[in-house]
Steps between C-alpha positions, in 0.01 A plus 500: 500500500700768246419447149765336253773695447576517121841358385593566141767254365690676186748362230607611193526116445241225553460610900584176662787615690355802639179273597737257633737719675225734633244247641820344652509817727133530543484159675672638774145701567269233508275620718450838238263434186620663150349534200759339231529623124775477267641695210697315254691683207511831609763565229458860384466851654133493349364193699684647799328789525163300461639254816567848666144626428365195638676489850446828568103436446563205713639718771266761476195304515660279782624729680814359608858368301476260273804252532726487169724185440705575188745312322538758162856509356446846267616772726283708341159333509638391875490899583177561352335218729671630785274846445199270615336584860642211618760296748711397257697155519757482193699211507751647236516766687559343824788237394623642124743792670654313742557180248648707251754686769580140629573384109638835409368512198150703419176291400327480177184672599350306231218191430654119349238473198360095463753522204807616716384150717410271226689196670330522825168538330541218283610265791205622708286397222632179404447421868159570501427305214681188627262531795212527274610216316589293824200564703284250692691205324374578142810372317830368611637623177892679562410435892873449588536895391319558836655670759259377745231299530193553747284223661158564677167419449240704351499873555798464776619773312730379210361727216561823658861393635601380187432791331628742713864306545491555089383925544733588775764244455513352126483153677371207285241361730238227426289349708313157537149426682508198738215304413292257747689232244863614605347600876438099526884375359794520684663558211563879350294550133654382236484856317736649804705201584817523263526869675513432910763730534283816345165437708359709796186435644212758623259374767210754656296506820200254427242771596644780226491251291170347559399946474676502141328175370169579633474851275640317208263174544226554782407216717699193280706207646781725348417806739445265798683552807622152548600467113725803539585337883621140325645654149758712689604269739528243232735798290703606821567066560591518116776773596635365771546127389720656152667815729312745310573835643121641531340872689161565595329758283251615758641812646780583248441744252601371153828753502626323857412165336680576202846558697444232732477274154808687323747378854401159519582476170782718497356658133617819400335759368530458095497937464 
């Protein structure tokens, strides 16, 4: 087997959408290895030509292309990177020209500053923090300012969905454990009750989850196959006697789980 092939992700931002955008296309070649890094504020000629230095060691001591995914705005830093022994992969490059010939009017060519976004940011942030606040049932204080509420039993995956709904989407989510105490009623908890029309349920495969619970609590009634067996059926009955819409977490990465969550809810994204 070929060694990795090294894939350098560059931004003059925080490098998310090059990472995104980039490993998008490299999951087409599956069957190829690469060797990941990425390269966040590359913001000035200076830390260019470091970037530059760097891939062109890589290449030399490889001795093949290094891939370059590159989502830099400056024209000029933009250039510099593209001096690198490289394959280059700039999606300004790529899309910018034709969008501004389409619009007819020429691009900025510049960065938004957090200041420039400062409404976005703050609504990303007081989602987070209502998810913080709202997690695992700790307080039902200003619950009815959820946007959604998620059901499951322990480490079904609430936490993490919760949290990213508030990154990506500035969605208030909280979230509420089911208990062996609200497993056992037919009725919903009280805590979550007044708000039936703002609850979605997560369920999980009973072996993942018996996997999860046995690294977090080895060999207890918690971990044990039948508990996780008996709590999810009793959570899945739960959903289906109040005609709570509900997906399996299993195989669904928390980004697809995320959207599925945002349609059967119809929310909108708050930014």
């Amino acid at each position: 087997m070929s060694a990795p092939r090294s894939v350098f992700f560059v931004s003059d931002r925080t490098g998310l959408t090059s990472e995104n955008m980039g490993n998008a296309l490299l999951e087409q070649f599956s069957e190829l290895a690469f060797k990941r890094s990425t390269h966040p504020f590359i913001d000035s000629p200076e830390k260019a030509h470091a970037l530059v230095a760097q891939i062109n060691a890589t290449a030399e001591r490889e001795n093949i292309h290094p891939l370059v995914f590159s989502s830099v705005v400056n024209n000029e830093i933009r250039a510099i990177v593209k001096t690198a022994t490289a394959a280059h992969f700039s999606f300004f490059d790529a899309f910018l020209g034709q969008l501004e010939q389409e619009l007819d009017k020429p691009a900025r060519h510049t960065v938004r500053s957090r200041a420039d976004d400062v409404v976005r940011y703050d609504a990303r942030m007081e989602a987070v923090n209502f998810a913080l606040n709202h997690d695992d049932g700790v307080s039902d204080r200003e619950l009815q300012e959820a946007d959604v509420i998620l059901l499951g039993v322990s480490r079904s995956g609430k936490t993490p969905t919760c949290l990213y709904l508030a990154l990506q989407y500035g969605i208030r989510a909280a979230n509420y454990p089911l208990t062996p105490d609200d497993l056992d009623s037919d009725d919903l908890p009280r805590m979550v009750k007044p708000y039936r029309s703002k609850l979605f349920g997560l369920t999980i495969e009973p072996s993942r989850l018996h996997h999860i619970r046995q690294e977090r609590r080895p060999n207890s009634t918690y971990a044990h196959l039948n508990t996780c067996k008996q709590e999810i059926a009793d959570a899945q009955a739960i959903y289906r006697r109040h005609a709570i819409p509900f997906a399996n977490t299993t195989h669904k990465s928390v980004e697809e789980l995320a959207v599925e969550i945002l349609q059967a809810c119809k929310l909108k994204r708050r930014f």
